[in-house]
Amino acid sequence: MDYSGFLRFLNDHVDASGKSGRIIIRFAHPAEFAECVRQLLKHKRQHPALRHIRTSSLLQALICPLGLRGEVARSRFGLWVEEDSLVSVHSPAPANKGQTPSIPWGVRRIGAPETWSVSTGYRVRIGVIDTGADFNHPDLRHSLARGINLLNRISLPYDDNGHGTHIAGTIAASGGSQGMMGVAPRSLIFPVKAFDHNGSAFVSDIILGIDWCVRNRMHIVNMSFGMKSNSASLQNIIRKAYNAGIVVVASSGNDKKGRGGDYPARYPQTISVGATGKDGKIASFSNYGPNIDIYAPGEKISSAWLGGGYREMSGTSMATSHVSGAVALLLAMKPDMKPSEVKRRLRRTAKRLSSTAARAKGGGAGELSAVRLLRTKSGRSRS
């Protein structure tokens, strides 16, 4: 490959403003990618426009603000090119003010408090790819690690939306009697800020977030977001995370569709989550059917919010955080369990949905039970 010619092409066509859009350029051979990155680092000194190009070593890809010029990169240099798409967090309704919930109803419904004598998720590392987290929230003080801000690398992943803080609270809040308790209160959240204040992100930022999670040895990645179209690059890097032993939990979406489901939840390497209400039936907004692996509480869920407060939200996003917390409880007891084994165990130990109609609608999947998930004849706890 003519690396110099390729990098000159990129330098001449990079749109530093980003207004022309972005593309993901993937290399078929690791050696070619490694050499291109080496040349890129060398050429950045002479060609400042190249500084706007980011790399994913796990995907073997460059992420470039090139817009439609990517087609030229495909034809001239024989590289695999994909347009970078927008993704949104999954929450169908605006947040309502909530009371301080010591143990929210969803955490109780899955039976998490009954498991804390054997597992609290101790030291399980969870990458939450979302809008960041409120590092000053009293219930999250002991639950948050530094993480990464992909939108501003020199800043902590502070939440300017609220969605990521809500997810973190359900998974791992540890406020005790004075605040709220999440499903796995001694697990550790690593906020990966890929979404802006509007709850929007590019696929490329999610790719870089997954790359970071693999390099930093997360056990679980929570993905409470989705999009309608498939992305081969996103599927490829999720497959790599799965093969690295990471459990990927994804929200199915809020479109009320029976055979739908958003990406990345539709990929076989993820655990696809639908939402239930307090009555144990599938929530009115939730996707459902054969593409769902498990359902969990997702309607009117109270959790942590910006400014040290609490909010009530509904969505398959909220259901997904319950599942991530329950998986953390399991992995604290059984740290060598593979992602495929975790998914099978979640499905096998799920409770039946609360009515015949709901079970028919559910596509064979049941509702999350942390108690049944952890029930075992042998196995020692690390909590």
XYZ file of C-alpha atoms in Angstrom:
383
model
C 0.000 0.000 0.000
C 1.147 3.540 -0.783
C 0.971 4.909 2.779
C 2.414 8.311 1.871
C -0.131 8.804 -0.895
C -2.962 7.665 1.357
C -1.953 10.048 4.151
C -1.546 12.931 1.675
C -5.089 12.224 0.478
C -6.382 12.305 4.054
C -4.477 15.507 4.826
C -5.907 17.242 1.761
C -9.521 16.276 2.472
C -9.916 16.256 6.252
C -12.643 18.672 7.349
C -11.441 19.821 10.772
C -14.876 21.324 11.535
C -16.491 17.901 11.292
C -19.462 19.386 9.404
C -18.933 17.144 6.388
C -19.485 14.036 8.498
C -17.156 11.236 9.535
C -16.113 7.897 8.102
C -14.603 4.747 9.571
C -11.783 3.251 7.497
C -10.959 -0.339 8.383
C -7.893 -2.339 7.389
C -8.098 -6.045 6.538
C -4.585 -6.893 7.728
C -3.123 -5.973 11.148
C 0.319 -5.347 9.674
C -1.057 -2.769 7.221
C -2.922 -0.963 9.988
C 0.134 -0.945 12.265
C 2.330 0.484 9.517
C -0.263 3.120 8.614
C -0.491 4.244 12.251
C 3.317 4.410 12.456
C 3.421 6.578 9.309
C 0.492 8.661 10.590
C 2.342 9.537 13.789
C 5.382 10.567 11.735
C 3.406 12.674 9.245
C 1.349 14.522 11.888
C 4.288 16.842 12.554
C 4.347 18.068 8.972
C 0.610 17.865 8.287
C -1.472 19.245 11.205
C -4.793 18.211 9.611
C -3.882 14.580 10.318
C -4.199 15.310 14.056
C -7.972 15.125 13.626
C -7.749 11.416 12.755
C -8.317 8.947 15.600
C -7.395 5.265 15.707
C -8.922 2.088 17.126
C -6.296 -0.589 17.561
C -8.911 -3.228 18.429
C -10.928 -2.606 15.258
C -7.801 -1.792 13.181
C -9.484 1.354 11.953
C -9.017 5.067 11.383
C -11.837 7.490 12.212
C -11.693 10.518 9.948
C -13.772 13.676 9.420
C -13.961 13.169 5.652
C -17.633 12.948 4.743
C -18.405 11.618 1.274
C -14.744 11.678 0.302
C -14.592 8.244 1.949
C -15.791 6.699 -1.311
C -12.568 7.856 -2.931
C -10.591 6.164 -0.133
C -12.473 2.956 -0.859
C -11.910 2.973 -4.617
C -8.410 4.416 -4.765
C -6.805 2.541 -1.868
C -8.963 -0.601 -1.626
C -9.922 -0.026 2.023
C -13.181 -0.879 3.786
C -15.125 2.345 4.436
C -18.312 2.975 6.451
C -20.164 6.210 7.066
C -20.192 7.159 10.753
C -23.789 7.177 12.057
C -25.560 8.840 14.968
C -26.830 6.818 17.943
C -29.196 7.874 20.768
C -29.685 6.777 24.365
C -32.840 4.735 25.056
C -35.371 6.599 27.203
C -38.851 7.254 25.766
C -40.110 9.684 28.380
C -38.651 12.785 30.060
C -37.399 12.364 33.606
C -39.739 13.135 36.493
C -38.559 14.247 39.913
C -38.150 11.306 42.257
C -37.969 10.819 45.990
C -34.876 9.446 47.709
C -35.381 5.720 47.090
C -33.437 3.640 49.615
C -34.003 0.477 47.588
C -35.931 1.233 44.372
C -38.740 -1.113 43.381
C -36.811 -2.617 40.477
C -33.849 -3.543 42.673
C -36.298 -5.225 45.071
C -38.257 -6.928 42.294
C -35.249 -8.813 40.936
C -34.361 -9.855 44.496
C -30.972 -8.140 44.634
C -31.076 -7.395 48.417
C -31.579 -11.109 49.069
C -28.272 -11.869 47.335
C -26.096 -9.338 49.153
C -25.165 -11.852 51.864
C -23.377 -13.899 49.189
C -22.402 -11.281 46.567
C -22.336 -7.512 46.225
C -20.487 -7.452 42.908
C -17.196 -6.787 44.691
C -14.516 -5.437 42.328
C -16.389 -6.315 39.142
C -15.504 -3.638 36.574
C -18.341 -2.236 34.464
C -17.823 0.111 31.548
C -20.948 2.259 31.110
C -20.831 3.796 27.631
C -23.212 6.702 28.040
C -23.370 10.444 28.860
C -20.874 10.218 31.771
C -21.640 10.291 35.496
C -22.092 12.767 38.351
C -18.858 12.295 40.303
C -20.197 14.450 43.136
C -23.340 12.417 43.784
C -23.191 11.139 47.396
C -24.556 7.707 46.454
C -21.914 7.214 43.749
C -18.820 8.384 45.651
C -17.584 4.841 46.223
C -18.963 3.434 42.974
C -17.136 5.443 40.294
C -13.663 5.023 38.831
C -12.070 7.644 36.580
C -13.265 6.273 33.230
C -12.704 8.322 30.079
C -14.243 11.301 28.292
C -14.078 10.611 24.550
C -15.494 14.044 23.715
C -12.827 15.887 25.714
C -9.864 13.698 26.612
C -8.421 16.082 29.197
C -11.615 16.182 31.261
C -13.263 13.647 33.546
C -16.405 12.059 32.027
C -18.786 14.454 33.775
C -22.441 13.912 32.939
C -24.197 16.897 31.326
C -27.382 14.998 30.473
C -28.368 12.785 33.432
C -28.944 9.496 31.616
C -25.524 8.017 32.453
C -25.851 8.964 36.127
C -29.255 7.259 36.275
C -27.786 4.069 34.754
C -24.813 4.123 37.146
C -27.126 4.520 40.140
C -29.234 1.477 39.324
C -26.147 -0.658 38.760
C -23.962 0.342 41.683
C -25.243 3.124 43.985
C -24.093 2.549 47.566
C -25.773 5.314 49.566
C -26.897 3.036 52.403
C -29.833 4.070 54.572
C -29.266 7.763 53.780
C -29.450 7.338 49.998
C -30.170 4.653 47.419
C -28.749 1.199 46.804
C -28.131 -0.230 43.361
C -28.164 -3.873 42.309
C -24.429 -4.482 42.830
C -23.317 -1.837 45.370
C -19.669 -2.915 45.540
C -19.075 -3.162 41.827
C -17.091 -0.403 40.150
C -18.448 1.798 37.354
C -16.048 3.197 34.752
C -18.010 5.951 32.969
C -17.162 6.102 29.263
C -18.543 9.395 27.973
C -19.358 8.952 24.295
C -22.722 10.800 24.310
C -23.186 14.570 24.418
C -25.637 16.653 26.457
C -28.423 15.765 24.004
C -27.860 12.024 24.462
C -26.370 11.641 20.963
C -23.139 9.978 19.873
C -21.388 8.816 16.737
C -20.772 5.116 16.174
C -17.057 5.929 16.063
C -17.124 7.251 19.643
C -18.805 4.035 20.790
C -16.157 2.034 18.933
C -13.425 3.970 20.727
C -15.279 3.392 24.003
C -15.387 -0.374 23.471
C -11.712 -0.313 22.484
C -10.973 1.449 25.802
C -13.076 -1.063 27.768
C -11.180 -4.020 26.310
C -7.769 -2.439 26.916
C -8.745 -1.563 30.494
C -10.117 -5.037 31.237
C -13.753 -4.385 31.947
C -15.809 -7.439 32.878
C -19.115 -5.966 31.651
C -20.070 -3.223 29.182
C -23.487 -1.559 29.591
C -24.974 -0.150 26.372
C -28.263 1.640 27.068
C -28.598 3.051 23.555
C -29.381 2.005 20.034
C -29.901 2.773 16.372
C -32.082 1.368 13.604
C -29.387 0.578 11.043
C -26.670 -2.031 11.234
C -23.021 -1.016 11.488
C -20.508 -3.642 10.418
C -17.758 -1.798 12.304
C -19.775 -1.759 15.534
C -20.645 -5.437 15.201
C -17.024 -6.283 14.492
C -15.671 -4.573 17.601
C -18.440 -5.985 19.822
C -17.465 -9.438 18.566
C -13.874 -8.709 19.553
C -14.974 -7.582 23.036
C -17.088 -10.742 23.381
C -14.131 -12.904 22.331
C -12.024 -11.086 24.938
C -14.447 -12.349 27.617
C -16.484 -9.171 28.159
C -20.234 -9.488 28.789
C -22.038 -6.908 26.643
C -25.531 -5.907 27.835
C -27.661 -3.791 25.459
C -31.135 -2.217 25.540
C -33.507 -3.454 22.829
C -35.317 -0.143 22.277
C -38.651 1.519 22.964
C -40.592 1.117 19.718
C -43.234 -1.406 20.888
C -42.132 -3.758 18.096
C -42.549 -7.521 18.314
C -39.803 -8.640 15.960
C -37.658 -5.536 16.001
C -34.992 -4.380 18.339
C -32.288 -1.810 17.812
C -28.605 -2.365 17.168
C -26.364 -3.264 18.981
C -28.908 -5.342 20.978
C -29.670 -7.412 17.857
C -26.136 -8.726 17.599
C -25.781 -12.310 18.899
C -22.780 -11.300 21.032
C -24.928 -9.048 23.234
C -27.535 -9.740 25.912
C -30.661 -8.019 24.569
C -32.904 -6.511 27.259
C -36.597 -5.609 27.221
C -38.494 -3.784 29.975
C -41.213 -4.814 32.448
C -43.451 -2.801 34.767
C -44.430 -3.303 38.397
C -47.102 -5.796 37.328
C -44.497 -8.133 35.823
C -45.849 -7.583 32.322
C -43.881 -6.248 29.372
C -43.865 -2.428 29.510
C -46.065 -0.733 26.922
C -43.116 1.029 25.274
C -40.700 -1.923 25.177
C -39.687 -3.947 22.150
C -40.486 -7.612 22.664
C -40.465 -11.015 20.965
C -37.820 -13.523 19.857
C -34.951 -11.018 19.663
C -35.099 -10.339 23.422
C -32.920 -12.444 25.746
C -34.346 -11.217 29.058
C -36.717 -8.648 30.536
C -36.073 -6.493 33.610
C -37.737 -3.592 35.455
C -37.768 -0.493 33.261
C -40.922 1.475 34.053
C -40.873 4.450 36.453
C -37.430 3.616 37.805
C -36.029 6.018 40.425
C -32.264 6.453 40.434
C -29.465 8.981 40.876
C -29.576 12.273 38.958
C -27.425 15.336 38.430
C -26.787 17.618 41.381
C -26.996 14.848 43.960
C -30.709 14.281 43.410
C -32.960 11.565 42.005
C -35.207 11.170 38.971
C -37.772 8.689 37.753
C -37.252 7.425 34.216
C -38.708 4.736 31.977
C -37.064 2.840 29.150
C -35.241 -0.307 28.155
C -32.138 1.662 29.206
C -33.296 1.317 32.805
C -33.979 -2.400 32.361
C -30.482 -2.912 30.959
C -28.840 -1.408 34.051
C -30.652 -3.954 36.263
C -29.249 -6.779 34.118
C -25.697 -5.377 34.190
C -25.892 -5.173 37.983
C -27.154 -8.756 38.268
C -24.354 -9.991 35.988
C -21.869 -8.201 38.282
C -23.297 -10.124 41.261
C -22.788 -13.360 39.331
C -19.261 -12.597 38.103
C -18.114 -11.696 41.624
C -18.936 -15.305 42.525
C -17.878 -16.910 39.258
C -15.204 -14.686 37.694
C -14.216 -17.203 35.019
C -17.681 -17.504 33.503
C -17.701 -16.805 29.754
C -20.177 -14.387 28.118
C -22.028 -17.244 26.398
C -22.419 -19.026 29.746
C -23.684 -15.849 31.411
C -26.352 -15.400 28.725
C -27.498 -19.006 28.973
C -27.691 -18.790 32.752
C -29.671 -15.526 32.638
C -32.219 -17.084 30.287
C -32.415 -20.380 32.188
C -32.952 -18.780 35.617
C -35.402 -16.055 34.519
C -38.881 -15.953 36.071
C -41.911 -16.539 33.884
C -43.683 -13.343 32.885
C -46.800 -12.659 34.937
C -49.536 -13.643 32.474
C -50.152 -16.051 29.603
C -50.510 -13.113 27.205
C -47.236 -11.591 28.375
C -45.464 -14.930 27.985
C -46.776 -15.308 24.448
C -45.668 -11.769 23.652
C -42.276 -12.256 25.319
C -40.936 -14.671 22.747
C -39.763 -17.248 25.263
C -37.719 -14.919 27.441
C -38.526 -14.348 31.115
C -37.924 -11.659 33.723
C -34.606 -11.250 35.506
C -34.200 -12.883 38.935
C -30.920 -12.163 40.727
C -31.812 -14.733 43.389
C -32.260 -17.562 40.898
C -29.245 -16.379 38.879
C -26.933 -16.757 41.875
C -28.467 -19.924 43.270
C -25.846 -22.636 43.083
C -24.956 -25.875 44.831
C -21.339 -24.836 45.111
C -19.194 -21.800 44.583
C -17.650 -19.320 46.952
C -18.377 -15.604 47.054
C -15.760 -12.901 46.704
C -17.991 -10.303 48.367
